[in-house]
Amino acid sequence: MKSLSEEKVQFMPFEVLLDQDQIARRIAEMGKQITEDYAAQTPVLVGVLKGGVVFLADLMREIKLPMELEFVSAASYRHGTTPSDNVVLGGELSIPLKGRHVLIVEGVVDSGNTVSAILRQIRKLQPVSIEVVTLIDKPASHRMRLDIKYKGFSIGNDFVIGFGLDNTQRYRNLPFIGRVIEQ
Ligand code: IMP
Ligand code: MG
């Protein structure tokens, strides 16, 4: 028998937008770039839960430097006066970020509200540098000026699933990025 929550999850028809090889090749390039840019540093990678974890796991193994790992979680709400006020951060940081080189690792940047809220919070901790790394960027959806130094792929306004990204918590385990087909 299906549970109530299972019945609420709709099957999403999708097509492959980015296959496993394409993603792996791009992540290897990004890791190489970060390795060069942070030579002789020990960056702290701050993964954004949950959507950033699959990308993060692959990316960190392409970074050939000593590095440290942290996580933050972000949840959006429809209250608050500005969009980034609607993003509530969770998770205790155990590594002090003061004086560190920080890389925020996201799965997807859409409106930019989430990443802006995270940047604002982390800047308060006085890192020496802070940059954003995202697997997927949707530049046409940004609602503010965003400086994203490392992006895997720029796409249009499509809703995508897989490689950590969900639709109602499902599909994160797809090993590729699928584009949901609007019906
Ligand atoms: P934001 O609009 O940039 O703040 O993105 C908010 C959150 O929406 C992201 O962290 C994702 O969790 C989710 N999101 C945005 N676009 C997509 C998508 O195409 N697929 C899956 N999740 C998405
Ligand atoms: Mg989501």
mmCIF file of C-alpha atoms and ligand atoms in Angstrom:
data_model
loop_
_atom_site.group_PDB
_atom_site.id
_atom_site.type_symbol
_atom_site.label_atom_id
_atom_site.label_comp_id
_atom_site.label_asym_id
_atom_site.label_seq_id
_atom_site.Cartn_x
_atom_site.Cartn_y
_atom_site.Cartn_z
ATOM 1 C CA MET A 1 0.000 0.000 0.000
ATOM 2 C CA LYS A 2 1.271 3.451 -0.867
ATOM 3 C CA SER A 3 1.792 5.906 1.954
ATOM 4 C CA LEU A 4 0.090 9.289 1.791
ATOM 5 C CA SER A 5 3.421 11.018 1.155
ATOM 6 C CA GLU A 6 4.163 8.653 -1.707
ATOM 7 C CA GLU A 7 0.866 9.482 -3.362
ATOM 8 C CA LYS A 8 1.682 13.183 -3.235
ATOM 9 C CA VAL A 9 4.912 12.641 -5.169
ATOM 10 C CA GLN A 10 4.167 12.950 -8.834
ATOM 11 C CA PHE A 11 6.163 11.157 -11.449
ATOM 12 C CA MET A 12 8.063 13.817 -13.344
ATOM 13 C CA PRO A 13 8.661 13.095 -17.025
ATOM 14 C CA PHE A 14 12.191 14.176 -17.831
ATOM 15 C CA GLU A 15 14.913 13.952 -20.446
ATOM 16 C CA VAL A 16 18.672 13.811 -19.918
ATOM 17 C CA LEU A 17 20.122 17.313 -20.084
ATOM 18 C CA LEU A 18 23.671 16.570 -18.878
ATOM 19 C CA ASP A 19 24.995 13.027 -18.888
ATOM 20 C CA GLN A 20 27.392 11.437 -16.426
ATOM 21 C CA ASP A 21 30.480 11.820 -18.626
ATOM 22 C CA GLN A 22 29.807 15.471 -19.368
ATOM 23 C CA ILE A 23 29.344 16.208 -15.682
ATOM 24 C CA ALA A 24 32.455 14.259 -14.665
ATOM 25 C CA ARG A 25 34.592 16.055 -17.240
ATOM 26 C CA ARG A 26 33.352 19.459 -16.153
ATOM 27 C CA ILE A 27 33.876 18.706 -12.458
ATOM 28 C CA ALA A 28 37.454 17.595 -13.217
ATOM 29 C CA GLU A 29 38.071 20.955 -14.958
ATOM 30 C CA MET A 30 36.567 22.881 -12.053
ATOM 31 C CA GLY A 31 38.691 20.956 -9.553
ATOM 32 C CA LYS A 32 41.803 21.676 -11.572
ATOM 33 C CA GLN A 33 40.955 25.388 -11.715
ATOM 34 C CA ILE A 34 40.345 25.552 -7.968
ATOM 35 C CA THR A 35 43.580 23.620 -7.336
ATOM 36 C CA GLU A 36 45.497 26.234 -9.345
ATOM 37 C CA ASP A 37 43.692 29.233 -7.861
ATOM 38 C CA TYR A 38 44.187 28.078 -4.262
ATOM 39 C CA ALA A 39 47.735 26.715 -4.630
ATOM 40 C CA ALA A 40 49.514 26.699 -1.245
ATOM 41 C CA GLN A 41 46.193 27.415 0.558
ATOM 42 C CA THR A 42 43.965 25.157 2.602
ATOM 43 C CA PRO A 43 40.446 26.184 1.564
ATOM 44 C CA VAL A 44 37.328 25.320 3.535
ATOM 45 C CA LEU A 45 34.583 23.886 1.322
ATOM 46 C CA VAL A 46 31.150 24.683 2.750
ATOM 47 C CA GLY A 47 28.598 22.368 1.173
ATOM 48 C CA VAL A 48 24.980 23.488 0.990
ATOM 49 C CA LEU A 49 22.605 20.736 2.058
ATOM 50 C CA LYS A 50 21.004 18.891 0.568
ATOM 51 C CA GLY A 51 21.331 19.681 -3.144
ATOM 52 C CA GLY A 52 25.073 20.353 -3.114
ATOM 53 C CA VAL A 53 26.239 17.041 -1.663
ATOM 54 C CA VAL A 54 26.631 14.890 -4.769
ATOM 55 C CA PHE A 55 28.531 17.624 -6.610
ATOM 56 C CA LEU A 56 30.619 18.355 -3.526
ATOM 57 C CA ALA A 57 31.604 14.697 -3.092
ATOM 58 C CA ASP A 58 32.925 14.564 -6.652
ATOM 59 C CA LEU A 59 34.448 18.052 -6.698
ATOM 60 C CA MET A 60 36.459 17.651 -3.498
ATOM 61 C CA ARG A 61 38.190 14.589 -4.920
ATOM 62 C CA GLU A 62 39.310 16.677 -7.908
ATOM 63 C CA ILE A 63 40.911 19.297 -5.653
ATOM 64 C CA LYS A 64 44.530 18.303 -5.140
ATOM 65 C CA LEU A 65 45.166 20.447 -2.084
ATOM 66 C CA PRO A 66 44.745 20.074 1.654
ATOM 67 C CA MET A 67 41.184 21.193 2.372
ATOM 68 C CA GLU A 68 38.581 21.133 5.126
ATOM 69 C CA LEU A 69 34.875 20.446 4.926
ATOM 70 C CA GLU A 70 31.819 22.070 6.469
ATOM 71 C CA PHE A 71 28.087 22.019 5.772
ATOM 72 C CA VAL A 72 25.255 24.508 6.055
ATOM 73 C CA SER A 73 21.625 23.824 5.400
ATOM 74 C CA ALA A 74 19.238 26.321 3.898
ATOM 75 C CA ALA A 75 15.463 26.309 3.822
ATOM 76 C CA SER A 76 13.246 28.875 2.077
ATOM 77 C CA TYR A 77 10.044 30.293 3.519
ATOM 78 C CA ARG A 78 7.491 32.682 2.096
ATOM 79 C CA HIS A 79 7.527 35.171 4.979
ATOM 80 C CA GLY A 80 10.129 37.874 5.628
ATOM 81 C CA THR A 81 10.387 41.208 3.902
ATOM 82 C CA THR A 82 13.176 40.554 1.404
ATOM 83 C CA PRO A 83 13.618 37.236 -0.411
ATOM 84 C CA SER A 84 16.887 36.399 1.337
ATOM 85 C CA ASP A 85 15.207 37.022 4.726
ATOM 86 C CA ASN A 86 13.111 34.016 3.794
ATOM 87 C CA VAL A 87 16.132 31.742 3.808
ATOM 88 C CA VAL A 88 16.828 30.168 7.176
ATOM 89 C CA LEU A 89 20.244 28.684 7.684
ATOM 90 C CA GLY A 90 20.802 25.670 9.866
ATOM 91 C CA GLY A 91 23.818 23.704 10.993
ATOM 92 C CA GLU A 92 26.604 24.460 13.432
ATOM 93 C CA LEU A 93 29.954 25.327 11.904
ATOM 94 C CA SER A 94 32.694 23.563 13.827
ATOM 95 C CA ILE A 95 35.585 25.140 11.910
ATOM 96 C CA PRO A 96 36.166 28.864 12.663
ATOM 97 C CA LEU A 97 36.080 30.591 9.263
ATOM 98 C CA LYS A 98 37.882 33.733 10.375
ATOM 99 C CA GLY A 99 40.954 34.223 8.194
ATOM 100 C CA ARG A 100 40.106 31.225 5.984
ATOM 101 C CA HIS A 101 39.552 30.892 2.246
ATOM 102 C CA VAL A 102 35.940 29.730 1.919
ATOM 103 C CA LEU A 103 34.242 28.106 -1.065
ATOM 104 C CA ILE A 104 30.448 27.775 -0.850
ATOM 105 C CA VAL A 105 29.462 24.656 -2.836
ATOM 106 C CA GLU A 106 25.876 24.616 -4.212
ATOM 107 C CA GLY A 107 24.025 22.291 -6.558
ATOM 108 C CA VAL A 108 21.964 24.998 -8.281
ATOM 109 C CA VAL A 109 21.623 28.779 -8.162
ATOM 110 C CA ASP A 110 18.188 29.897 -9.303
ATOM 111 C CA SER A 111 16.903 33.262 -7.973
ATOM 112 C CA GLY A 112 20.101 33.626 -5.969
ATOM 113 C CA ASN A 113 18.240 34.164 -2.681
ATOM 114 C CA THR A 114 19.763 31.130 -0.999
ATOM 115 C CA VAL A 115 23.339 31.780 -1.952
ATOM 116 C CA SER A 116 23.021 35.500 -1.075
ATOM 117 C CA ALA A 117 21.728 34.648 2.377
ATOM 118 C CA ILE A 118 24.574 32.187 2.916
ATOM 119 C CA LEU A 119 27.148 34.726 1.712
ATOM 120 C CA ARG A 120 25.759 37.353 4.046
ATOM 121 C CA GLN A 121 25.960 35.014 7.044
ATOM 122 C CA ILE A 122 29.413 33.695 6.243
ATOM 123 C CA ARG A 123 30.893 37.152 5.596
ATOM 124 C CA LYS A 124 30.092 37.979 9.224
ATOM 125 C CA LEU A 125 32.568 35.253 10.227
ATOM 126 C CA GLN A 126 35.373 37.240 8.552
ATOM 127 C CA PRO A 127 36.907 34.794 6.087
ATOM 128 C CA VAL A 128 39.775 36.288 4.036
ATOM 129 C CA SER A 129 38.068 35.236 0.842
ATOM 130 C CA ILE A 130 34.736 33.764 -0.125
ATOM 131 C CA GLU A 131 33.646 32.433 -3.513
ATOM 132 C CA VAL A 132 30.656 30.498 -4.813
ATOM 133 C CA VAL A 133 30.932 27.200 -6.697
ATOM 134 C CA THR A 134 27.771 25.826 -8.284
ATOM 135 C CA LEU A 135 27.211 22.881 -10.576
ATOM 136 C CA ILE A 136 24.207 24.525 -12.268
ATOM 137 C CA ASP A 137 23.540 28.219 -12.707
ATOM 138 C CA LYS A 138 20.316 29.736 -14.058
ATOM 139 C CA PRO A 139 21.467 33.287 -14.885
ATOM 140 C CA ALA A 140 18.108 34.367 -16.354
ATOM 141 C CA SER A 141 16.431 33.648 -12.997
ATOM 142 C CA HIS A 142 18.749 35.696 -10.794
ATOM 143 C CA ARG A 143 16.906 38.391 -8.872
ATOM 144 C CA MET A 144 20.055 40.199 -7.806
ATOM 145 C CA ARG A 145 23.592 40.801 -9.020
ATOM 146 C CA LEU A 146 25.580 37.694 -8.196
ATOM 147 C CA ASP A 147 29.262 37.049 -8.475
ATOM 148 C CA ILE A 148 29.644 33.314 -9.054
ATOM 149 C CA LYS A 149 33.269 32.518 -9.741
ATOM 150 C CA TYR A 150 32.952 28.814 -10.518
ATOM 151 C CA LYS A 151 29.968 27.421 -12.409
ATOM 152 C CA GLY A 152 29.690 24.021 -14.012
ATOM 153 C CA PHE A 153 26.889 24.668 -16.485
ATOM 154 C CA SER A 154 24.645 27.637 -17.234
ATOM 155 C CA ILE A 155 21.149 26.603 -18.253
ATOM 156 C CA GLY A 156 17.845 28.360 -18.999
ATOM 157 C CA ASN A 157 14.811 28.435 -16.736
ATOM 158 C CA ASP A 158 14.340 24.670 -16.847
ATOM 159 C CA PHE A 159 13.626 22.752 -13.662
ATOM 160 C CA VAL A 160 16.268 20.068 -13.332
ATOM 161 C CA ILE A 161 16.576 16.971 -11.171
ATOM 162 C CA GLY A 162 19.268 14.477 -10.297
ATOM 163 C CA PHE A 163 22.894 14.669 -9.163
ATOM 164 C CA GLY A 164 21.671 15.856 -5.766
ATOM 165 C CA LEU A 165 18.803 18.034 -7.014
ATOM 166 C CA ASP A 166 15.290 17.046 -6.077
ATOM 167 C CA ASN A 167 11.673 17.421 -6.880
ATOM 168 C CA THR A 168 9.743 17.049 -3.612
ATOM 169 C CA GLN A 169 12.791 15.268 -2.140
ATOM 170 C CA ARG A 170 12.942 12.590 -4.834
ATOM 171 C CA TYR A 171 15.345 12.019 -7.740
ATOM 172 C CA ARG A 172 18.482 13.204 -5.930
ATOM 173 C CA ASN A 173 20.115 9.841 -6.690
ATOM 174 C CA LEU A 174 19.856 10.072 -10.471
ATOM 175 C CA PRO A 175 23.488 9.968 -11.663
ATOM 176 C CA PHE A 176 22.836 12.580 -14.370
ATOM 177 C CA ILE A 177 20.953 15.896 -14.645
ATOM 178 C CA GLY A 178 17.478 15.556 -16.100
ATOM 179 C CA ARG A 179 15.295 18.355 -17.414
ATOM 180 C CA VAL A 180 11.696 18.095 -16.298
ATOM 181 C CA ILE A 181 9.364 18.182 -19.285
ATOM 182 C CA GLU A 182 6.439 20.532 -18.743
ATOM 183 C CA GLN A 183 3.135 18.943 -19.680
HETATM 184 P P1 IMP B 1 17.386 30.052 -5.144
HETATM 185 O O1 IMP B 1 16.155 30.520 -5.873
HETATM 186 O O2 IMP B 1 18.650 30.377 -5.910
HETATM 187 O O3 IMP B 1 17.429 30.567 -3.734
HETATM 188 O O4 IMP B 1 17.279 28.489 -5.072
HETATM 189 C C1 IMP B 1 16.490 27.951 -4.050
HETATM 190 C C2 IMP B 1 16.544 26.476 -4.008
HETATM 191 O O5 IMP B 1 15.566 26.016 -4.932
HETATM 192 C C3 IMP B 1 17.821 25.783 -4.432
HETATM 193 O O6 IMP B 1 18.783 25.676 -3.417
HETATM 194 C C4 IMP B 1 17.250 24.432 -4.791
HETATM 195 O O7 IMP B 1 17.035 23.684 -3.619
HETATM 196 C C5 IMP B 1 15.918 24.774 -5.399
HETATM 197 N N1 IMP B 1 15.967 24.780 -6.863
HETATM 198 C C6 IMP B 1 16.019 25.823 -7.702
HETATM 199 N N2 IMP B 1 16.005 25.421 -8.984
HETATM 200 C C7 IMP B 1 15.963 24.069 -8.937
HETATM 201 C C8 IMP B 1 15.941 23.046 -9.941
HETATM 202 O O8 IMP B 1 15.973 23.282 -11.161
HETATM 203 N N3 IMP B 1 15.889 21.779 -9.474
HETATM 204 C C9 IMP B 1 15.863 21.450 -8.170
HETATM 205 N N4 IMP B 1 15.882 22.363 -7.204
HETATM 206 C C10 IMP B 1 15.929 23.663 -7.587
HETATM 207 MG MG MG B 2 14.719 21.358 -3.366
#
